[in-house]
Amino acid sequence: MATRDGDALERAEKLLARLPGLGPRSARRVLLHLLKHRERVLAPLLAALRDVEAALVACPQCNNLDIEVPCRICTDPRRDPTLLCVVADVADLWALDRARLFPGRYHVLGGLLSALDGVGPDQLDVAGLLARLEGVAEVVLAMNATLEGQTTAFHVAERLRATGVRVSQLAHGVPVGGELDHLDDGTLAQALRLRRPV
Ligand code: ZN
């Protein structure tokens, strides 16, 4: 019993530590606070998170997860409609968007090509991307600097070539093997600023 509880605590702490703005130390502080105030803080927070999870829907335009359809990024009139940033997962979208690093809108592919995991082109929403290029001047490919990320970026760039839209890719700043989700805002901002044509 003690071991299992210990594992649950450890798991919660690790998950909290992965939240934006939290490191291992602050995650421990947050967890302790939640445990100390179970009735007043932890229970209502869990209920709110469950409600969010139940209300969450995939945006039919960009595949982002939100509680509104289309998502609030797609309907935000302050965003530049000529810029489209392609990411693998919702986590990457949120990482790029949490500091408003990208002024345009997004398209979530739903994964990365991977022979190992059996993910082929048909499993990625490239068709949805190709269908929403009207009025778009530049597509920014923001993939992880991993083999899968770069293979996927290459594949998407090839599919975009015939459309004539300008395609660029994150450049310096994303370390080899780096996952966008784990980069700090400064590194992400630099990678976007220094994007290069494909
Ligand atoms: Zn959307």
PDB file of C-alpha atoms and ligand atoms in Angstrom:
ATOM      1  CA  MET A   1       0.000   0.000   0.000  1.00  0.00           C
ATOM      2  CA  ALA A   2       2.720   2.408   1.041  1.00  0.00           C
ATOM      3  CA  THR A   3       4.654   1.644  -2.117  1.00  0.00           C
ATOM      4  CA  ARG A   4       1.627   2.223  -4.304  1.00  0.00           C
ATOM      5  CA  ASP A   5       0.830   5.531  -2.629  1.00  0.00           C
ATOM      6  CA  GLY A   6       4.459   6.496  -2.935  1.00  0.00           C
ATOM      7  CA  ASP A   7       4.336   5.734  -6.639  1.00  0.00           C
ATOM      8  CA  ALA A   8       1.187   7.808  -7.083  1.00  0.00           C
ATOM      9  CA  LEU A   9       2.811  10.745  -5.327  1.00  0.00           C
ATOM     10  CA  GLU A  10       5.922  10.382  -7.427  1.00  0.00           C
ATOM     11  CA  ARG A  11       3.849  10.161 -10.585  1.00  0.00           C
ATOM     12  CA  ALA A  12       1.862  13.284  -9.711  1.00  0.00           C
ATOM     13  CA  GLU A  13       5.046  15.147  -8.881  1.00  0.00           C
ATOM     14  CA  LYS A  14       6.687  14.165 -12.164  1.00  0.00           C
ATOM     15  CA  LEU A  15       3.615  15.167 -14.176  1.00  0.00           C
ATOM     16  CA  LEU A  16       3.399  18.504 -12.382  1.00  0.00           C
ATOM     17  CA  ALA A  17       7.095  19.127 -13.019  1.00  0.00           C
ATOM     18  CA  ARG A  18       6.418  18.927 -16.744  1.00  0.00           C
ATOM     19  CA  LEU A  19       3.902  21.767 -16.643  1.00  0.00           C
ATOM     20  CA  PRO A  20       5.033  25.064 -18.187  1.00  0.00           C
ATOM     21  CA  GLY A  21       6.748  27.233 -15.613  1.00  0.00           C
ATOM     22  CA  LEU A  22       7.182  24.435 -13.084  1.00  0.00           C
ATOM     23  CA  GLY A  23      10.400  22.570 -12.356  1.00  0.00           C
ATOM     24  CA  PRO A  24      10.928  19.661  -9.958  1.00  0.00           C
ATOM     25  CA  ARG A  25      11.140  21.940  -6.909  1.00  0.00           C
ATOM     26  CA  SER A  26       8.093  24.045  -7.670  1.00  0.00           C
ATOM     27  CA  ALA A  27       6.180  20.889  -8.620  1.00  0.00           C
ATOM     28  CA  ARG A  28       6.877  19.506  -5.147  1.00  0.00           C
ATOM     29  CA  ARG A  29       5.668  22.768  -3.602  1.00  0.00           C
ATOM     30  CA  VAL A  30       2.471  22.691  -5.675  1.00  0.00           C
ATOM     31  CA  LEU A  31       1.841  19.060  -4.773  1.00  0.00           C
ATOM     32  CA  LEU A  32       2.338  19.715  -1.069  1.00  0.00           C
ATOM     33  CA  HIS A  33      -0.034  22.666  -1.273  1.00  0.00           C
ATOM     34  CA  LEU A  34      -2.659  20.506  -2.984  1.00  0.00           C
ATOM     35  CA  LEU A  35      -2.293  17.769  -0.380  1.00  0.00           C
ATOM     36  CA  LYS A  36      -2.483  20.219   2.502  1.00  0.00           C
ATOM     37  CA  HIS A  37      -5.679  21.751   1.140  1.00  0.00           C
ATOM     38  CA  ARG A  38      -7.496  18.715  -0.184  1.00  0.00           C
ATOM     39  CA  GLU A  39     -11.022  20.011   0.336  1.00  0.00           C
ATOM     40  CA  ARG A  40     -10.493  23.639  -0.587  1.00  0.00           C
ATOM     41  CA  VAL A  41      -8.062  23.285  -3.523  1.00  0.00           C
ATOM     42  CA  LEU A  42      -7.399  19.732  -4.679  1.00  0.00           C
ATOM     43  CA  ALA A  43     -11.008  18.532  -4.968  1.00  0.00           C
ATOM     44  CA  PRO A  44     -12.340  21.569  -6.906  1.00  0.00           C
ATOM     45  CA  LEU A  45      -9.251  21.513  -9.144  1.00  0.00           C
ATOM     46  CA  LEU A  46      -9.767  17.848  -9.992  1.00  0.00           C
ATOM     47  CA  ALA A  47     -13.450  18.511 -10.721  1.00  0.00           C
ATOM     48  CA  ALA A  48     -12.578  21.452 -12.979  1.00  0.00           C
ATOM     49  CA  LEU A  49      -9.968  19.414 -14.844  1.00  0.00           C
ATOM     50  CA  ARG A  50     -12.459  16.589 -15.326  1.00  0.00           C
ATOM     51  CA  ASP A  51     -14.979  19.075 -16.755  1.00  0.00           C
ATOM     52  CA  VAL A  52     -12.348  20.431 -19.118  1.00  0.00           C
ATOM     53  CA  GLU A  53     -11.424  16.942 -20.210  1.00  0.00           C
ATOM     54  CA  ALA A  54     -15.080  16.106 -20.884  1.00  0.00           C
ATOM     55  CA  ALA A  55     -15.677  19.344 -22.813  1.00  0.00           C
ATOM     56  CA  LEU A  56     -12.483  19.162 -24.840  1.00  0.00           C
ATOM     57  CA  VAL A  57     -13.005  18.700 -28.564  1.00  0.00           C
ATOM     58  CA  ALA A  58     -10.670  18.554 -31.539  1.00  0.00           C
ATOM     59  CA  CYS A  59     -10.958  21.619 -33.782  1.00  0.00           C
ATOM     60  CA  PRO A  60     -12.216  20.520 -37.208  1.00  0.00           C
ATOM     61  CA  GLN A  61      -9.940  23.080 -38.891  1.00  0.00           C
ATOM     62  CA  CYS A  62      -6.601  22.759 -37.135  1.00  0.00           C
ATOM     63  CA  ASN A  63      -6.996  19.686 -34.842  1.00  0.00           C
ATOM     64  CA  ASN A  64      -6.159  21.751 -31.759  1.00  0.00           C
ATOM     65  CA  LEU A  65      -7.944  20.738 -28.551  1.00  0.00           C
ATOM     66  CA  ASP A  66     -10.238  23.356 -27.077  1.00  0.00           C
ATOM     67  CA  ILE A  67     -13.617  23.732 -25.414  1.00  0.00           C
ATOM     68  CA  GLU A  68     -14.952  25.719 -28.378  1.00  0.00           C
ATOM     69  CA  VAL A  69     -15.539  24.671 -32.003  1.00  0.00           C
ATOM     70  CA  PRO A  70     -13.711  25.906 -34.069  1.00  0.00           C
ATOM     71  CA  CYS A  71     -10.987  26.510 -31.510  1.00  0.00           C
ATOM     72  CA  ARG A  72     -10.290  29.985 -30.166  1.00  0.00           C
ATOM     73  CA  ILE A  73      -7.004  30.209 -32.084  1.00  0.00           C
ATOM     74  CA  CYS A  74      -8.770  29.632 -35.422  1.00  0.00           C
ATOM     75  CA  THR A  75     -11.426  32.236 -34.617  1.00  0.00           C
ATOM     76  CA  ASP A  76      -9.027  34.833 -33.126  1.00  0.00           C
ATOM     77  CA  PRO A  77      -9.257  37.839 -35.504  1.00  0.00           C
ATOM     78  CA  ARG A  78      -5.949  39.281 -34.229  1.00  0.00           C
ATOM     79  CA  ARG A  79      -3.988  36.436 -35.785  1.00  0.00           C
ATOM     80  CA  ASP A  80      -2.261  36.833 -39.146  1.00  0.00           C
ATOM     81  CA  PRO A  81      -4.281  34.692 -41.593  1.00  0.00           C
ATOM     82  CA  THR A  82      -1.361  34.515 -44.051  1.00  0.00           C
ATOM     83  CA  LEU A  83       0.860  32.569 -41.646  1.00  0.00           C
ATOM     84  CA  LEU A  84       0.332  28.913 -40.854  1.00  0.00           C
ATOM     85  CA  CYS A  85       2.557  26.915 -38.524  1.00  0.00           C
ATOM     86  CA  VAL A  86       2.505  23.125 -38.897  1.00  0.00           C
ATOM     87  CA  VAL A  87       3.177  21.079 -35.757  1.00  0.00           C
ATOM     88  CA  ALA A  88       3.052  17.368 -34.966  1.00  0.00           C
ATOM     89  CA  ASP A  89       1.029  17.468 -31.765  1.00  0.00           C
ATOM     90  CA  VAL A  90      -1.231  19.726 -29.740  1.00  0.00           C
ATOM     91  CA  ALA A  91       1.525  19.878 -27.098  1.00  0.00           C
ATOM     92  CA  ASP A  92       3.822  21.542 -29.650  1.00  0.00           C
ATOM     93  CA  LEU A  93       1.097  24.030 -30.578  1.00  0.00           C
ATOM     94  CA  TRP A  94       0.591  24.920 -26.933  1.00  0.00           C
ATOM     95  CA  ALA A  95       4.347  25.198 -26.375  1.00  0.00           C
ATOM     96  CA  LEU A  96       4.676  27.660 -29.250  1.00  0.00           C
ATOM     97  CA  ASP A  97       1.553  29.526 -28.288  1.00  0.00           C
ATOM     98  CA  ARG A  98       1.962  29.846 -24.549  1.00  0.00           C
ATOM     99  CA  ALA A  99       4.146  32.935 -25.017  1.00  0.00           C
ATOM    100  CA  ARG A 100       2.412  34.055 -28.204  1.00  0.00           C
ATOM    101  CA  LEU A 101       5.604  33.328 -30.133  1.00  0.00           C
ATOM    102  CA  PHE A 102       3.847  32.815 -33.431  1.00  0.00           C
ATOM    103  CA  PRO A 103       1.479  35.508 -34.755  1.00  0.00           C
ATOM    104  CA  GLY A 104      -0.383  33.241 -37.191  1.00  0.00           C
ATOM    105  CA  ARG A 105      -2.519  30.130 -36.871  1.00  0.00           C
ATOM    106  CA  TYR A 106      -1.602  26.457 -36.601  1.00  0.00           C
ATOM    107  CA  HIS A 107      -2.207  23.085 -38.134  1.00  0.00           C
ATOM    108  CA  VAL A 108      -1.732  19.936 -36.055  1.00  0.00           C
ATOM    109  CA  LEU A 109      -0.734  16.874 -38.084  1.00  0.00           C
ATOM    110  CA  GLY A 110      -1.508  14.406 -35.315  1.00  0.00           C
ATOM    111  CA  GLY A 111       1.904  12.779 -35.071  1.00  0.00           C
ATOM    112  CA  LEU A 112       5.181  12.187 -36.847  1.00  0.00           C
ATOM    113  CA  LEU A 113       6.031   9.693 -39.562  1.00  0.00           C
ATOM    114  CA  SER A 114       7.632   6.686 -37.944  1.00  0.00           C
ATOM    115  CA  ALA A 115       8.354   3.340 -39.542  1.00  0.00           C
ATOM    116  CA  LEU A 116       9.092   1.998 -36.069  1.00  0.00           C
ATOM    117  CA  ASP A 117       5.696   2.974 -34.651  1.00  0.00           C
ATOM    118  CA  GLY A 118       3.884   2.181 -37.887  1.00  0.00           C
ATOM    119  CA  VAL A 119       2.840   5.783 -38.548  1.00  0.00           C
ATOM    120  CA  GLY A 120       2.502   6.389 -42.287  1.00  0.00           C
ATOM    121  CA  PRO A 121       1.460   9.467 -44.295  1.00  0.00           C
ATOM    122  CA  ASP A 122      -2.196   8.412 -44.185  1.00  0.00           C
ATOM    123  CA  GLN A 123      -2.285   8.808 -40.408  1.00  0.00           C
ATOM    124  CA  LEU A 124      -1.215  12.450 -40.587  1.00  0.00           C
ATOM    125  CA  ASP A 125      -3.676  15.192 -41.502  1.00  0.00           C
ATOM    126  CA  VAL A 126      -1.771  16.600 -44.475  1.00  0.00           C
ATOM    127  CA  ALA A 127      -4.967  16.644 -46.558  1.00  0.00           C
ATOM    128  CA  GLY A 128      -6.533  19.010 -44.022  1.00  0.00           C
ATOM    129  CA  LEU A 129      -3.488  21.247 -44.302  1.00  0.00           C
ATOM    130  CA  LEU A 130      -3.613  21.314 -48.110  1.00  0.00           C
ATOM    131  CA  ALA A 131      -7.312  22.164 -47.925  1.00  0.00           C
ATOM    132  CA  ARG A 132      -6.779  25.351 -45.928  1.00  0.00           C
ATOM    133  CA  LEU A 133      -4.034  27.124 -47.865  1.00  0.00           C
ATOM    134  CA  GLU A 134      -6.269  29.770 -49.413  1.00  0.00           C
ATOM    135  CA  GLY A 135      -4.910  33.189 -48.420  1.00  0.00           C
ATOM    136  CA  VAL A 136      -1.853  31.619 -46.766  1.00  0.00           C
ATOM    137  CA  ALA A 137       1.484  33.140 -47.848  1.00  0.00           C
ATOM    138  CA  GLU A 138       3.863  31.102 -45.709  1.00  0.00           C
ATOM    139  CA  VAL A 139       3.766  27.703 -44.042  1.00  0.00           C
ATOM    140  CA  VAL A 140       6.244  27.252 -41.195  1.00  0.00           C
ATOM    141  CA  LEU A 141       7.166  23.647 -40.461  1.00  0.00           C
ATOM    142  CA  ALA A 142       7.836  23.397 -36.719  1.00  0.00           C
ATOM    143  CA  MET A 143       8.901  19.802 -36.170  1.00  0.00           C
ATOM    144  CA  ASN A 144      11.148  18.246 -33.580  1.00  0.00           C
ATOM    145  CA  ALA A 145      14.828  18.138 -34.584  1.00  0.00           C
ATOM    146  CA  THR A 146      14.655  14.334 -34.473  1.00  0.00           C
ATOM    147  CA  LEU A 147      14.833  11.849 -37.347  1.00  0.00           C
ATOM    148  CA  GLU A 148      11.035  11.424 -37.290  1.00  0.00           C
ATOM    149  CA  GLY A 149      10.511  15.181 -37.086  1.00  0.00           C
ATOM    150  CA  GLN A 150      12.766  15.930 -40.019  1.00  0.00           C
ATOM    151  CA  THR A 151      11.384  13.049 -42.129  1.00  0.00           C
ATOM    152  CA  THR A 152       7.894  14.403 -41.523  1.00  0.00           C
ATOM    153  CA  ALA A 153       8.944  17.980 -42.356  1.00  0.00           C
ATOM    154  CA  PHE A 154      10.478  16.748 -45.603  1.00  0.00           C
ATOM    155  CA  HIS A 155       7.329  14.825 -46.487  1.00  0.00           C
ATOM    156  CA  VAL A 156       5.038  17.795 -45.781  1.00  0.00           C
ATOM    157  CA  ALA A 157       7.336  20.146 -47.723  1.00  0.00           C
ATOM    158  CA  GLU A 158       7.163  17.803 -50.704  1.00  0.00           C
ATOM    159  CA  ARG A 159       3.369  17.699 -50.563  1.00  0.00           C
ATOM    160  CA  LEU A 160       3.291  21.525 -50.346  1.00  0.00           C
ATOM    161  CA  ARG A 161       5.685  22.066 -53.235  1.00  0.00           C
ATOM    162  CA  ALA A 162       3.008  21.853 -55.943  1.00  0.00           C
ATOM    163  CA  THR A 163       0.849  24.473 -54.190  1.00  0.00           C
ATOM    164  CA  GLY A 164       3.440  27.232 -54.662  1.00  0.00           C
ATOM    165  CA  VAL A 165       3.072  28.453 -51.063  1.00  0.00           C
ATOM    166  CA  ARG A 166       6.301  29.587 -49.365  1.00  0.00           C
ATOM    167  CA  VAL A 167       7.535  26.928 -46.952  1.00  0.00           C
ATOM    168  CA  SER A 168      10.043  27.523 -44.162  1.00  0.00           C
ATOM    169  CA  GLN A 169      11.366  25.440 -41.331  1.00  0.00           C
ATOM    170  CA  LEU A 170      12.632  26.055 -37.807  1.00  0.00           C
ATOM    171  CA  ALA A 171      16.373  26.509 -37.959  1.00  0.00           C
ATOM    172  CA  HIS A 172      18.955  27.184 -35.285  1.00  0.00           C
ATOM    173  CA  GLY A 173      18.038  26.949 -31.681  1.00  0.00           C
ATOM    174  CA  VAL A 174      16.363  23.559 -31.838  1.00  0.00           C
ATOM    175  CA  PRO A 175      19.093  21.167 -30.725  1.00  0.00           C
ATOM    176  CA  VAL A 176      19.506  17.882 -32.597  1.00  0.00           C
ATOM    177  CA  GLY A 177      17.237  15.392 -30.893  1.00  0.00           C
ATOM    178  CA  GLY A 178      15.368  18.277 -29.300  1.00  0.00           C
ATOM    179  CA  GLU A 179      11.639  18.136 -28.691  1.00  0.00           C
ATOM    180  CA  LEU A 180       9.744  21.395 -29.095  1.00  0.00           C
ATOM    181  CA  ASP A 181       7.605  20.652 -26.099  1.00  0.00           C
ATOM    182  CA  HIS A 182      10.668  20.705 -23.816  1.00  0.00           C
ATOM    183  CA  LEU A 183      12.331  23.873 -25.116  1.00  0.00           C
ATOM    184  CA  ASP A 184      12.213  27.148 -23.266  1.00  0.00           C
ATOM    185  CA  ASP A 185      10.432  30.107 -24.822  1.00  0.00           C
ATOM    186  CA  GLY A 186      13.683  31.885 -25.717  1.00  0.00           C
ATOM    187  CA  THR A 187      14.984  28.943 -27.719  1.00  0.00           C
ATOM    188  CA  LEU A 188      11.647  28.514 -29.448  1.00  0.00           C
ATOM    189  CA  ALA A 189      11.455  32.223 -30.267  1.00  0.00           C
ATOM    190  CA  GLN A 190      14.951  32.111 -31.780  1.00  0.00           C
ATOM    191  CA  ALA A 191      14.133  29.014 -33.822  1.00  0.00           C
ATOM    192  CA  LEU A 192      11.068  30.749 -35.239  1.00  0.00           C
ATOM    193  CA  ARG A 193      12.914  33.982 -35.970  1.00  0.00           C
ATOM    194  CA  LEU A 194      15.704  32.157 -37.785  1.00  0.00           C
ATOM    195  CA  ARG A 195      13.461  29.863 -39.770  1.00  0.00           C
ATOM    196  CA  ARG A 196      14.796  29.073 -43.227  1.00  0.00           C
ATOM    197  CA  PRO A 197      13.116  28.368 -46.560  1.00  0.00           C
ATOM    198  CA  VAL A 198      12.599  24.722 -47.481  1.00  0.00           C
TER     199      VAL A 198
HETATM  200 ZN    ZN B   1      -8.522  25.454 -34.666  1.00  0.00          ZN
END
